[in-house]
Amino acid sequence: MSLLAEHTTTTAAEALERAEVAVLPTGSTEQHGPALALGMDHLAAEAFARTAVDRDDAVVLPTIPVGVSEHHRQFDGTLYVTAETFERYVEETISSLAAHGVQKAVVVNGHGGNSDALRRAARTLRDERTAFAPPWNWWDSVADVADDLFDEEGGHADAMESSLLWHLREDLVDPDALEAAEAGASEAWGESVHGAALGFDTIDFSESGAVGRPTQADPEAGAQLFDAGRDQLHALLDWLVDRPLEDCWPRDHK
């Protein structure tokens, strides 16, 4: 068992001694249209992260459930922090882990709005030689699978996200609301006017809060997405375990 939060301080010492890499799930608590639960993003990240609990070389950290979601603030239930707060929180969490001797981590991310902050945190940790902690976005790892399964550009509360949550937590998807989600959805993320990127908030271009075609969602498709993402995550963990720490730091100037 390698869920850090379920250890005592005594058994945690043993788990951390064995661990070559940590897994930190991050996500959000934000609107996902009328059909999906607010916790979609952090629940997805946690589900992927927890596939590593049986690995002796990994330790799974507690999930960070609130992220950079201010652009969803007009929809009820959305929680958010600033990018700076989120970046610093992740950075300091991983720094505290490194103090226990685990200096390699994968940040399993479930929310696109977190991505820039996670990249900045990872760069700082690497530049300071504190830890090597690349972020891993589950949807990027399954893009080819999603392209085969769905006819959508998507982006939020779409067929891909709806299918994954339907597979993971059937009780948190309302299939009867998928049509309403799609009726008020936009085809793609954002809005462009004469070459200018507008759509600063989701409500600017999506009445339902969804982006894509959620009526294509299917729990069996979600199972395929989850299996594919899990395999990619474990391949990344294997790569990171095998990579010497010295090879993870910035190269010297030529």
mmCIF file of C-alpha atoms in Angstrom:
data_model
loop_
_atom_site.group_PDB
_atom_site.id
_atom_site.type_symbol
_atom_site.label_atom_id
_atom_site.label_comp_id
_atom_site.label_asym_id
_atom_site.label_seq_id
_atom_site.Cartn_x
_atom_site.Cartn_y
_atom_site.Cartn_z
ATOM 1 C CA MET A 1 0.000 0.000 0.000
ATOM 2 C CA SER A 2 1.585 3.268 -1.102
ATOM 3 C CA LEU A 3 -1.044 5.919 -0.426
ATOM 4 C CA LEU A 4 0.996 8.284 1.712
ATOM 5 C CA ALA A 5 -2.006 9.671 3.595
ATOM 6 C CA GLU A 6 -2.959 6.204 4.845
ATOM 7 C CA HIS A 7 0.457 5.474 6.393
ATOM 8 C CA THR A 8 1.546 6.223 9.905
ATOM 9 C CA THR A 9 4.754 8.191 10.239
ATOM 10 C CA THR A 10 6.536 4.899 10.994
ATOM 11 C CA THR A 11 5.309 3.032 7.944
ATOM 12 C CA ALA A 12 5.677 6.172 5.803
ATOM 13 C CA ALA A 13 9.404 6.090 6.497
ATOM 14 C CA GLU A 14 9.546 2.602 5.026
ATOM 15 C CA ALA A 15 7.438 3.522 1.983
ATOM 16 C CA LEU A 16 9.489 6.631 1.243
ATOM 17 C CA GLU A 17 12.708 4.670 1.602
ATOM 18 C CA ARG A 18 11.503 2.263 -1.089
ATOM 19 C CA ALA A 19 10.035 4.902 -3.381
ATOM 20 C CA GLU A 20 11.903 6.064 -6.446
ATOM 21 C CA VAL A 21 9.099 8.331 -7.650
ATOM 22 C CA ALA A 22 6.012 10.053 -6.267
ATOM 23 C CA VAL A 23 2.663 10.570 -7.957
ATOM 24 C CA LEU A 24 0.794 13.808 -7.191
ATOM 25 C CA PRO A 25 -2.788 14.109 -8.526
ATOM 26 C CA THR A 26 -4.044 17.633 -9.217
ATOM 27 C CA GLY A 27 -7.316 18.804 -10.671
ATOM 28 C CA SER A 28 -10.144 21.211 -10.006
ATOM 29 C CA THR A 29 -13.594 21.587 -8.548
ATOM 30 C CA GLU A 30 -15.494 23.439 -11.260
ATOM 31 C CA GLN A 31 -18.533 23.337 -13.486
ATOM 32 C CA HIS A 32 -18.667 20.588 -16.064
ATOM 33 C CA GLY A 33 -22.038 21.429 -17.521
ATOM 34 C CA PRO A 34 -25.366 19.972 -16.389
ATOM 35 C CA ALA A 35 -24.387 16.307 -16.794
ATOM 36 C CA LEU A 36 -21.048 15.905 -14.966
ATOM 37 C CA ALA A 37 -20.053 16.358 -11.341
ATOM 38 C CA LEU A 38 -17.967 19.353 -10.306
ATOM 39 C CA GLY A 39 -15.160 17.019 -9.207
ATOM 40 C CA MET A 40 -14.580 15.535 -12.666
ATOM 41 C CA ASP A 41 -11.014 16.774 -13.018
ATOM 42 C CA HIS A 42 -9.626 15.873 -9.619
ATOM 43 C CA LEU A 43 -11.497 12.557 -9.565
ATOM 44 C CA ALA A 44 -9.986 11.607 -12.917
ATOM 45 C CA ALA A 45 -6.479 12.585 -11.803
ATOM 46 C CA GLU A 46 -6.877 10.638 -8.572
ATOM 47 C CA ALA A 47 -8.133 7.536 -10.402
ATOM 48 C CA PHE A 48 -5.115 7.493 -12.697
ATOM 49 C CA ALA A 49 -2.721 8.201 -9.820
ATOM 50 C CA ARG A 50 -4.140 5.414 -7.673
ATOM 51 C CA THR A 51 -3.252 2.827 -10.298
ATOM 52 C CA ALA A 52 0.278 3.209 -8.900
ATOM 53 C CA VAL A 53 -0.608 2.135 -5.347
ATOM 54 C CA ASP A 54 0.657 -1.415 -5.823
ATOM 55 C CA ARG A 55 4.064 -0.330 -7.096
ATOM 56 C CA ASP A 56 6.852 -0.739 -4.546
ATOM 57 C CA ASP A 57 8.839 1.988 -6.312
ATOM 58 C CA ALA A 58 6.126 4.669 -6.093
ATOM 59 C CA VAL A 59 4.225 6.603 -3.452
ATOM 60 C CA VAL A 60 0.910 8.312 -4.207
ATOM 61 C CA LEU A 61 0.370 11.706 -2.582
ATOM 62 C CA PRO A 62 -2.977 13.255 -1.546
ATOM 63 C CA THR A 63 -4.985 14.900 -4.318
ATOM 64 C CA ILE A 64 -5.013 18.677 -4.759
ATOM 65 C CA PRO A 65 -8.701 19.254 -5.642
ATOM 66 C CA VAL A 66 -8.896 23.007 -6.350
ATOM 67 C CA GLY A 67 -7.005 24.578 -9.203
ATOM 68 C CA VAL A 68 -6.815 27.475 -11.653
ATOM 69 C CA SER A 69 -10.479 27.749 -12.654
ATOM 70 C CA GLU A 70 -11.440 31.415 -12.477
ATOM 71 C CA HIS A 71 -12.631 31.285 -16.105
ATOM 72 C CA HIS A 72 -15.523 29.055 -14.937
ATOM 73 C CA ARG A 73 -16.506 31.344 -12.057
ATOM 74 C CA GLN A 74 -19.910 32.368 -13.466
ATOM 75 C CA PHE A 75 -21.162 28.784 -13.080
ATOM 76 C CA ASP A 76 -22.391 27.646 -9.676
ATOM 77 C CA GLY A 77 -20.102 25.504 -7.554
ATOM 78 C CA THR A 78 -16.827 26.471 -9.178
ATOM 79 C CA LEU A 79 -13.912 26.945 -6.775
ATOM 80 C CA TYR A 80 -10.604 28.460 -7.797
ATOM 81 C CA VAL A 81 -7.280 29.897 -6.701
ATOM 82 C CA THR A 82 -4.881 32.120 -8.594
ATOM 83 C CA ALA A 83 -2.252 30.577 -10.835
ATOM 84 C CA GLU A 84 0.418 31.958 -8.506
ATOM 85 C CA THR A 85 -1.138 30.354 -5.432
ATOM 86 C CA PHE A 86 -1.570 27.023 -7.184
ATOM 87 C CA GLU A 87 1.959 27.061 -8.592
ATOM 88 C CA ARG A 88 3.479 27.827 -5.204
ATOM 89 C CA TYR A 89 1.345 25.228 -3.430
ATOM 90 C CA VAL A 90 2.410 22.464 -5.818
ATOM 91 C CA GLU A 91 6.023 23.568 -5.724
ATOM 92 C CA GLU A 92 6.149 23.627 -1.919
ATOM 93 C CA THR A 93 4.317 20.309 -1.619
ATOM 94 C CA ILE A 94 6.884 18.619 -3.834
ATOM 95 C CA SER A 95 9.724 20.401 -2.021
ATOM 96 C CA SER A 96 8.464 18.974 1.266
ATOM 97 C CA LEU A 97 8.453 15.522 -0.295
ATOM 98 C CA ALA A 98 12.022 16.000 -1.533
ATOM 99 C CA ALA A 99 13.072 16.697 2.065
ATOM 100 C CA HIS A 100 12.145 13.064 2.762
ATOM 101 C CA GLY A 101 14.443 11.880 -0.013
ATOM 102 C CA VAL A 102 12.052 11.440 -2.964
ATOM 103 C CA GLN A 103 13.205 13.866 -5.654
ATOM 104 C CA LYS A 104 11.373 12.500 -8.679
ATOM 105 C CA ALA A 105 7.632 12.863 -9.198
ATOM 106 C CA VAL A 106 4.929 12.820 -11.823
ATOM 107 C CA VAL A 107 2.167 15.390 -11.406
ATOM 108 C CA VAL A 108 -0.973 13.722 -12.749
ATOM 109 C CA ASN A 109 -3.085 16.642 -13.924
ATOM 110 C CA GLY A 110 -6.809 16.562 -14.609
ATOM 111 C CA HIS A 111 -7.433 20.229 -15.480
ATOM 112 C CA GLY A 112 -6.132 22.176 -18.459
ATOM 113 C CA GLY A 113 -6.198 25.457 -16.561
ATOM 114 C CA ASN A 114 -3.478 24.122 -14.261
ATOM 115 C CA SER A 115 -1.026 23.371 -17.044
ATOM 116 C CA ASP A 116 0.933 26.628 -17.237
ATOM 117 C CA ALA A 117 1.341 26.837 -13.461
ATOM 118 C CA LEU A 118 2.491 23.227 -13.287
ATOM 119 C CA ARG A 119 5.093 23.803 -15.991
ATOM 120 C CA ARG A 120 6.427 26.811 -14.114
ATOM 121 C CA ALA A 121 6.553 24.887 -10.837
ATOM 122 C CA ALA A 122 8.360 22.009 -12.531
ATOM 123 C CA ARG A 123 10.899 24.386 -14.051
ATOM 124 C CA THR A 124 11.612 26.055 -10.693
ATOM 125 C CA LEU A 125 12.018 22.729 -8.899
ATOM 126 C CA ARG A 126 14.380 21.515 -11.613
ATOM 127 C CA ASP A 127 16.399 24.720 -11.816
ATOM 128 C CA GLU A 128 16.908 24.641 -8.050
ATOM 129 C CA ARG A 129 17.751 20.917 -8.217
ATOM 130 C CA THR A 130 15.071 20.259 -5.623
ATOM 131 C CA ALA A 131 13.025 17.762 -7.616
ATOM 132 C CA PHE A 132 12.236 16.643 -11.138
ATOM 133 C CA ALA A 133 8.445 16.693 -11.443
ATOM 134 C CA PRO A 134 7.040 16.766 -14.984
ATOM 135 C CA PRO A 135 3.283 17.291 -15.309
ATOM 136 C CA TRP A 136 1.268 14.612 -17.127
ATOM 137 C CA ASN A 137 -2.089 15.575 -18.650
ATOM 138 C CA TRP A 138 -4.212 12.442 -19.043
ATOM 139 C CA TRP A 139 -6.085 13.753 -22.096
ATOM 140 C CA ASP A 140 -2.862 14.353 -24.024
ATOM 141 C CA SER A 141 -1.825 10.748 -23.439
ATOM 142 C CA VAL A 142 -5.030 9.372 -24.997
ATOM 143 C CA ALA A 143 -5.518 11.843 -27.851
ATOM 144 C CA ASP A 144 -5.174 9.187 -30.561
ATOM 145 C CA VAL A 145 -7.674 6.912 -28.820
ATOM 146 C CA ALA A 146 -10.151 9.776 -28.419
ATOM 147 C CA ASP A 147 -9.814 10.692 -32.096
ATOM 148 C CA ASP A 148 -10.821 7.154 -33.016
ATOM 149 C CA LEU A 149 -13.756 7.106 -30.595
ATOM 150 C CA PHE A 150 -15.364 10.526 -31.022
ATOM 151 C CA ASP A 151 -16.199 13.055 -33.723
ATOM 152 C CA GLU A 152 -15.507 16.278 -31.873
ATOM 153 C CA GLU A 153 -12.855 18.879 -31.291
ATOM 154 C CA GLY A 154 -13.997 19.030 -27.700
ATOM 155 C CA GLY A 155 -12.282 20.558 -24.760
ATOM 156 C CA HIS A 156 -14.538 20.498 -21.695
ATOM 157 C CA ALA A 157 -17.342 18.272 -20.416
ATOM 158 C CA ASP A 158 -17.200 16.731 -23.871
ATOM 159 C CA ALA A 159 -17.619 13.114 -24.979
ATOM 160 C CA MET A 160 -14.119 12.243 -23.791
ATOM 161 C CA GLU A 161 -14.499 13.607 -20.253
ATOM 162 C CA SER A 162 -18.083 12.381 -19.959
ATOM 163 C CA SER A 163 -17.081 8.879 -21.042
ATOM 164 C CA LEU A 164 -14.186 8.712 -18.609
ATOM 165 C CA LEU A 165 -16.235 9.829 -15.612
ATOM 166 C CA TRP A 166 -19.082 7.520 -16.670
ATOM 167 C CA HIS A 167 -16.620 4.639 -16.494
ATOM 168 C CA LEU A 168 -15.082 5.754 -13.202
ATOM 169 C CA ARG A 169 -18.158 6.965 -11.336
ATOM 170 C CA GLU A 170 -21.460 6.152 -13.024
ATOM 171 C CA ASP A 171 -23.271 7.811 -10.129
ATOM 172 C CA LEU A 172 -21.709 11.182 -10.972
ATOM 173 C CA VAL A 173 -22.969 11.386 -14.569
ATOM 174 C CA ASP A 174 -26.535 12.318 -15.520
ATOM 175 C CA PRO A 175 -27.055 10.736 -18.967
ATOM 176 C CA ASP A 176 -30.412 12.494 -19.323
ATOM 177 C CA ALA A 177 -28.645 15.870 -19.185
ATOM 178 C CA LEU A 178 -26.123 15.161 -21.956
ATOM 179 C CA GLU A 179 -28.461 16.529 -24.630
ATOM 180 C CA ALA A 180 -28.917 19.781 -22.730
ATOM 181 C CA ALA A 181 -25.163 20.024 -22.276
ATOM 182 C CA GLU A 182 -24.607 19.640 -26.002
ATOM 183 C CA ALA A 183 -27.438 22.005 -26.960
ATOM 184 C CA GLY A 184 -25.693 24.827 -25.131
ATOM 185 C CA ALA A 185 -22.137 23.800 -25.942
ATOM 186 C CA SER A 186 -19.635 25.333 -28.313
ATOM 187 C CA GLU A 187 -17.851 23.228 -30.912
ATOM 188 C CA ALA A 188 -14.358 24.300 -29.823
ATOM 189 C CA TRP A 189 -12.673 26.045 -26.933
ATOM 190 C CA GLY A 190 -12.637 29.834 -26.993
ATOM 191 C CA GLU A 191 -13.646 32.470 -29.491
ATOM 192 C CA SER A 192 -11.708 34.349 -32.149
ATOM 193 C CA VAL A 193 -12.684 37.675 -33.738
ATOM 194 C CA HIS A 194 -10.584 38.897 -36.659
ATOM 195 C CA GLY A 195 -7.586 36.971 -35.332
ATOM 196 C CA ALA A 196 -7.960 38.115 -31.730
ATOM 197 C CA ALA A 197 -8.445 35.407 -29.108
ATOM 198 C CA LEU A 198 -11.470 36.344 -27.024
ATOM 199 C CA GLY A 199 -13.636 34.167 -24.817
ATOM 200 C CA PHE A 200 -11.814 34.964 -21.605
ATOM 201 C CA ASP A 201 -14.466 33.124 -19.599
ATOM 202 C CA THR A 202 -16.191 29.888 -20.555
ATOM 203 C CA ILE A 203 -19.607 31.555 -20.427
ATOM 204 C CA ASP A 204 -18.476 33.876 -23.243
ATOM 205 C CA PHE A 205 -18.735 31.034 -25.730
ATOM 206 C CA SER A 206 -20.698 28.225 -24.042
ATOM 207 C CA GLU A 207 -24.128 28.639 -22.496
ATOM 208 C CA SER A 208 -24.119 25.179 -20.910
ATOM 209 C CA GLY A 209 -20.470 25.234 -19.869
ATOM 210 C CA ALA A 210 -19.650 22.303 -22.158
ATOM 211 C CA VAL A 211 -17.396 22.320 -25.200
ATOM 212 C CA GLY A 212 -17.737 19.463 -27.686
ATOM 213 C CA ARG A 213 -20.325 16.752 -28.257
ATOM 214 C CA PRO A 214 -21.093 15.047 -24.965
ATOM 215 C CA THR A 215 -23.992 13.005 -26.408
ATOM 216 C CA GLN A 216 -21.351 10.732 -27.944
ATOM 217 C CA ALA A 217 -20.269 9.692 -24.456
ATOM 218 C CA ASP A 218 -20.219 6.000 -23.591
ATOM 219 C CA PRO A 219 -18.867 4.220 -20.485
ATOM 220 C CA GLU A 220 -17.196 1.517 -22.594
ATOM 221 C CA ALA A 221 -15.319 4.234 -24.451
ATOM 222 C CA GLY A 222 -14.360 5.614 -21.044
ATOM 223 C CA ALA A 223 -12.879 2.243 -20.110
ATOM 224 C CA GLN A 224 -10.737 2.311 -23.253
ATOM 225 C CA LEU A 225 -9.545 5.812 -22.440
ATOM 226 C CA PHE A 226 -8.711 4.873 -18.867
ATOM 227 C CA ASP A 227 -6.779 1.759 -19.833
ATOM 228 C CA ALA A 228 -4.799 3.660 -22.460
ATOM 229 C CA GLY A 229 -3.996 6.506 -20.079
ATOM 230 C CA ARG A 230 -3.013 4.118 -17.291
ATOM 231 C CA ASP A 231 -0.572 2.354 -19.599
ATOM 232 C CA GLN A 232 0.978 5.645 -20.653
ATOM 233 C CA LEU A 233 1.311 6.813 -17.053
ATOM 234 C CA HIS A 234 3.058 3.627 -15.979
ATOM 235 C CA ALA A 235 5.387 3.797 -18.961
ATOM 236 C CA LEU A 236 6.318 7.318 -17.827
ATOM 237 C CA LEU A 237 6.828 6.141 -14.249
ATOM 238 C CA ASP A 238 9.063 3.295 -15.462
ATOM 239 C CA TRP A 239 11.103 5.762 -17.519
ATOM 240 C CA LEU A 240 11.488 8.140 -14.594
ATOM 241 C CA VAL A 241 12.437 5.385 -12.143
ATOM 242 C CA ASP A 242 15.196 4.252 -14.499
ATOM 243 C CA ARG A 243 16.480 7.767 -15.177
ATOM 244 C CA PRO A 244 19.412 8.781 -12.960
ATOM 245 C CA LEU A 245 18.664 11.929 -10.975
ATOM 246 C CA GLU A 246 21.775 13.636 -12.326
ATOM 247 C CA ASP A 247 20.344 13.282 -15.835
ATOM 248 C CA CYS A 248 17.204 15.105 -14.745
ATOM 249 C CA TRP A 249 18.883 18.413 -13.888
ATOM 250 C CA PRO A 250 19.548 21.275 -16.329
ATOM 251 C CA ARG A 251 22.621 20.805 -18.503
ATOM 252 C CA ASP A 252 25.596 23.081 -17.976
ATOM 253 C CA HIS A 253 26.260 25.938 -20.377
ATOM 254 C CA LYS A 254 28.310 24.848 -23.364
#
